Short mmCIF file of N, CA and C in Angstrom, two decimals:
data_model
loop_
_atom_site.label_atom_id
_atom_site.label_comp_id
_atom_site.label_asym_id
_atom_site.label_seq_id
_atom_site.Cartn_x
_atom_site.Cartn_y
_atom_site.Cartn_z
N ASP A 1 1.01 -1.12 0.19
CA ASP A 1 -0.17 -0.06 0.02
C ASP A 1 0.75 1.17 -0.04
N ALA A 2 0.39 2.26 -0.75
CA ALA A 2 0.97 3.41 -0.81
C ALA A 2 0.70 4.24 0.20
N ALA A 3 1.74 5.24 0.41
CA ALA A 3 1.39 6.43 1.57
C ALA A 3 0.90 7.71 0.78
N VAL A 4 -0.01 7.99 1.11
CA VAL A 4 -0.65 9.41 0.22
C VAL A 4 -0.03 10.70 1.33
N VAL A 5 0.59 11.57 0.40
CA VAL A 5 1.36 12.87 1.45
C VAL A 5 0.24 13.84 0.84
N GLY A 6 -0.20 14.59 1.70
CA GLY A 6 -0.99 16.08 1.21
C GLY A 6 -2.42 15.94 2.06
N PRO A 7 -2.94 17.14 2.36
CA PRO A 7 -2.51 18.26 2.13
C PRO A 7 -1.43 18.71 2.98
N VAL A 8 -0.56 19.23 2.33
CA VAL A 8 0.63 20.30 3.29
C VAL A 8 0.92 21.73 2.57
N GLY A 9 0.92 22.24 3.59
CA GLY A 9 0.77 24.05 3.48
C GLY A 9 1.67 24.52 4.44
N ALA A 10 2.36 25.83 3.66
CA ALA A 10 2.98 26.53 4.19
C ALA A 10 2.98 28.16 4.26
N ARG A 11 3.57 28.94 4.86
CA ARG A 11 3.32 30.25 4.47
C ARG A 11 4.26 30.81 3.55
N THR A 12 5.64 30.17 3.26
CA THR A 12 6.59 30.75 2.33
C THR A 12 7.15 29.89 1.50
N PRO A 13 7.50 29.93 0.21
CA PRO A 13 7.84 29.02 -0.47
C PRO A 13 9.17 28.21 0.15
N GLY A 14 10.31 28.89 0.68
CA GLY A 14 10.83 27.74 1.33
C GLY A 14 10.63 27.10 2.47
N ASP A 15 9.68 27.49 3.22
CA ASP A 15 9.00 26.60 4.39
C ASP A 15 8.04 25.27 3.33
N ALA A 16 7.33 25.82 2.39
CA ALA A 16 6.85 24.91 1.78
C ALA A 16 7.68 23.67 1.18
N ALA A 17 8.89 23.90 0.54
CA ALA A 17 9.84 22.97 0.22
C ALA A 17 10.08 22.07 1.38
N ARG A 18 10.84 22.64 2.73
CA ARG A 18 11.23 22.15 3.68
C ARG A 18 10.04 21.13 4.19
N CYS A 19 8.93 21.49 4.25
CA CYS A 19 7.74 20.58 4.57
C CYS A 19 7.30 19.65 4.10
N LEU A 20 7.30 19.84 2.46
CA LEU A 20 6.79 18.66 1.85
C LEU A 20 8.16 17.56 1.81
N SER A 21 9.50 17.89 1.64
CA SER A 21 10.43 16.96 1.75
C SER A 21 10.53 16.12 3.23
N ALA A 22 10.17 17.05 4.43
CA ALA A 22 9.87 16.11 5.58
C ALA A 22 9.14 15.19 5.60
N SER A 23 7.57 15.75 5.14
CA SER A 23 6.71 15.12 5.08
C SER A 23 7.22 13.71 4.44
N VAL A 24 7.47 13.59 2.90
CA VAL A 24 7.58 12.75 1.76
C VAL A 24 8.76 11.76 2.92
N ALA A 25 9.71 12.21 3.34
CA ALA A 25 10.97 11.52 4.04
C ALA A 25 10.05 10.65 5.11
N TRP A 26 8.91 11.15 5.82
CA TRP A 26 8.36 10.63 7.07
C TRP A 26 7.43 9.40 6.35
N ALA A 27 6.82 9.87 5.06
CA ALA A 27 6.06 8.65 4.86
C ALA A 27 6.69 7.59 4.02
N ALA A 28 7.95 7.75 3.55
CA ALA A 28 8.97 6.57 2.76
C ALA A 28 9.36 5.77 3.76
N LYS A 29 9.45 6.12 5.17
CA LYS A 29 9.95 4.98 6.25
C LYS A 29 8.78 4.10 6.59
N ARG A 30 7.84 4.37 6.19
CA ARG A 30 6.39 3.86 6.64
C ARG A 30 5.65 2.99 5.55
N ALA A 31 5.84 3.11 4.35
CA ALA A 31 5.35 2.82 3.29
C ALA A 31 6.21 2.39 1.95
N PRO A 32 6.06 1.25 1.43
CA PRO A 32 6.88 0.84 0.22
C PRO A 32 6.82 1.74 -0.97
N GLN A 33 5.79 2.45 -1.11
CA GLN A 33 5.50 3.58 -2.15
C GLN A 33 4.92 5.11 -1.60
N VAL A 34 5.27 6.01 -2.47
CA VAL A 34 4.79 7.03 -1.54
C VAL A 34 4.19 8.14 -2.75
N GLU A 35 2.89 8.53 -2.48
CA GLU A 35 2.04 9.17 -3.87
C GLU A 35 1.74 10.57 -3.29
N VAL A 36 2.30 11.74 -4.01
CA VAL A 36 2.16 12.74 -3.90
C VAL A 36 1.79 13.67 -5.11
N ALA A 37 0.94 14.55 -5.14
CA ALA A 37 0.27 15.53 -5.89
C ALA A 37 0.86 16.93 -5.99
N VAL A 38 2.23 16.74 -6.48
CA VAL A 38 2.90 18.44 -6.44
C VAL A 38 2.84 19.19 -7.68
N PRO A 39 2.24 20.13 -7.37
CA PRO A 39 1.79 21.28 -8.64
C PRO A 39 3.38 21.80 -9.23
N GLY A 40 3.64 21.61 -10.38
CA GLY A 40 4.65 22.23 -10.98
C GLY A 40 5.45 23.72 -10.40
N PRO A 41 4.69 24.43 -10.23
CA PRO A 41 5.56 25.42 -9.72
C PRO A 41 5.85 25.36 -8.30
N HIS A 42 5.51 24.36 -7.28
CA HIS A 42 5.86 23.97 -6.11
C HIS A 42 7.56 24.18 -5.73
N PRO A 43 8.00 24.55 -5.03
CA PRO A 43 9.68 25.06 -4.80
C PRO A 43 10.54 23.47 -4.52
N GLY A 44 9.39 22.70 -3.86
CA GLY A 44 9.76 21.27 -3.55
C GLY A 44 9.87 20.09 -4.56
N LEU A 45 9.40 20.70 -5.94
CA LEU A 45 9.40 19.50 -6.86
C LEU A 45 10.63 18.98 -7.11
N ALA A 46 11.61 19.96 -7.44
CA ALA A 46 13.04 19.70 -8.17
C ALA A 46 13.67 18.65 -6.98
N GLY A 47 13.76 19.23 -5.68
CA GLY A 47 14.28 18.37 -4.85
C GLY A 47 13.97 16.80 -4.65
N LEU A 48 12.27 16.66 -4.75
CA LEU A 48 11.98 15.29 -4.67
C LEU A 48 12.28 14.48 -5.88
N LEU A 49 12.49 15.04 -7.33
CA LEU A 49 12.80 14.58 -8.16
C LEU A 49 14.34 14.26 -8.39
N ALA A 50 15.08 15.21 -7.88
CA ALA A 50 16.55 14.92 -7.60
C ALA A 50 16.91 13.91 -6.43
N GLY A 51 15.77 13.53 -5.49
CA GLY A 51 16.02 12.38 -4.20
C GLY A 51 15.67 11.13 -5.33
N GLY A 52 14.78 11.07 -6.27
CA GLY A 52 14.84 9.80 -7.15
C GLY A 52 13.29 9.51 -7.21
N LEU A 53 12.49 10.47 -6.93
CA LEU A 53 10.74 10.42 -6.92
C LEU A 53 10.70 10.44 -8.49
N LYS A 54 9.51 9.77 -8.97
CA LYS A 54 9.25 10.03 -10.26
C LYS A 54 7.77 10.42 -10.82
N ILE A 55 7.84 11.11 -11.99
CA ILE A 55 6.46 11.81 -12.25
C ILE A 55 5.79 10.28 -12.87
N VAL A 56 4.93 9.82 -12.59
CA VAL A 56 4.29 8.94 -12.90
C VAL A 56 2.64 9.28 -13.89
N TYR A 57 2.09 10.76 -13.10
CA TYR A 57 1.03 11.20 -13.90
C TYR A 57 0.93 12.75 -13.54
N HIS A 58 0.31 13.21 -14.74
CA HIS A 58 -0.13 14.72 -14.53
C HIS A 58 -1.07 15.02 -15.13
N GLU A 59 -1.76 16.36 -14.54
CA GLU A 59 -2.86 16.87 -15.22
C GLU A 59 -2.76 18.35 -15.00
N THR A 60 -3.74 19.08 -15.59
CA THR A 60 -3.56 20.56 -15.85
C THR A 60 -4.27 21.24 -14.59
N PHE A 61 -3.42 22.39 -13.92
CA PHE A 61 -4.20 22.67 -12.61
C PHE A 61 -4.22 24.28 -13.35
N ALA A 62 -5.45 25.10 -12.98
CA ALA A 62 -5.67 26.11 -13.41
C ALA A 62 -6.24 26.85 -12.58
N CYS A 63 -5.66 28.47 -12.20
CA CYS A 63 -6.35 29.24 -11.07
C CYS A 63 -6.18 30.59 -11.35
N SER A 64 -7.00 31.39 -11.43
CA SER A 64 -7.13 32.67 -11.97
C SER A 64 -6.39 33.91 -10.77
N ASP A 65 -6.61 33.50 -9.49
CA ASP A 65 -6.03 33.94 -8.36
C ASP A 65 -5.15 33.06 -7.45
N ASP A 66 -3.80 33.34 -6.96
CA ASP A 66 -3.39 32.43 -6.13
C ASP A 66 -3.44 33.05 -4.82
N ARG A 67 -4.53 33.91 -4.61
CA ARG A 67 -4.89 33.76 -3.03
C ARG A 67 -6.07 32.74 -2.80
N ILE A 68 -6.71 32.26 -3.75
CA ILE A 68 -7.14 30.97 -3.54
C ILE A 68 -6.46 29.47 -3.33
N VAL A 69 -5.69 29.36 -4.25
CA VAL A 69 -4.64 28.26 -3.89
C VAL A 69 -3.30 28.84 -4.51
N ASP A 70 -2.32 28.73 -3.69
CA ASP A 70 -1.21 28.91 -4.33
C ASP A 70 -0.14 27.85 -4.37
N PRO A 71 0.20 27.43 -5.40
CA PRO A 71 0.78 26.35 -5.95
C PRO A 71 2.33 26.27 -5.43
N ALA A 72 2.88 27.66 -4.88
CA ALA A 72 3.97 27.53 -4.51
C ALA A 72 4.24 27.10 -3.29
N VAL A 73 3.17 27.12 -2.30
CA VAL A 73 3.15 26.95 -0.97
C VAL A 73 2.04 25.63 -0.66
N TYR A 74 1.25 25.07 -1.29
CA TYR A 74 0.49 24.05 -1.35
C TYR A 74 0.65 23.13 -1.90
N VAL A 75 0.45 21.60 -1.41
CA VAL A 75 0.27 20.45 -2.13
C VAL A 75 -0.96 19.67 -1.54
N GLY A 76 -1.90 19.48 -2.52
CA GLY A 76 -3.26 18.69 -2.25
C GLY A 76 -3.19 17.63 -1.83
N SER A 77 -4.57 17.01 -1.49
CA SER A 77 -4.41 15.51 -1.18
C SER A 77 -4.64 14.68 -2.50
N GLY A 78 -4.32 14.97 -3.54
CA GLY A 78 -4.64 14.46 -4.83
C GLY A 78 -5.35 15.44 -6.09
N GLY A 79 -5.29 14.94 -6.85
CA GLY A 79 -5.83 15.52 -8.09
C GLY A 79 -7.77 16.09 -7.88
N ASP A 80 -8.44 14.89 -7.34
CA ASP A 80 -9.90 15.18 -6.94
C ASP A 80 -10.25 15.95 -5.71
N LEU A 81 -9.23 15.95 -4.90
CA LEU A 81 -9.50 16.41 -3.29
C LEU A 81 -8.74 17.72 -3.17
N PHE A 82 -8.29 18.80 -4.06
CA PHE A 82 -7.39 19.74 -4.11
C PHE A 82 -8.02 20.55 -3.17
#
């Protein structure tokens, strides 16, 4: 069974990257597979990819106002439950 990471939110992009990294590391110690729906603009994405995570699915995210959902500081709990 996979561990699903999210939602994870923070106030700043730097904090968001650190929170996401820590959440994924915590989940990886507890499950053989980790699933996380990281938006492309999130600053933690590059570190996860560099650490070996792979993109296995993608979808389009659109929002006209980043005060609603700012993808640089928020990771939802999956595509259907953002």
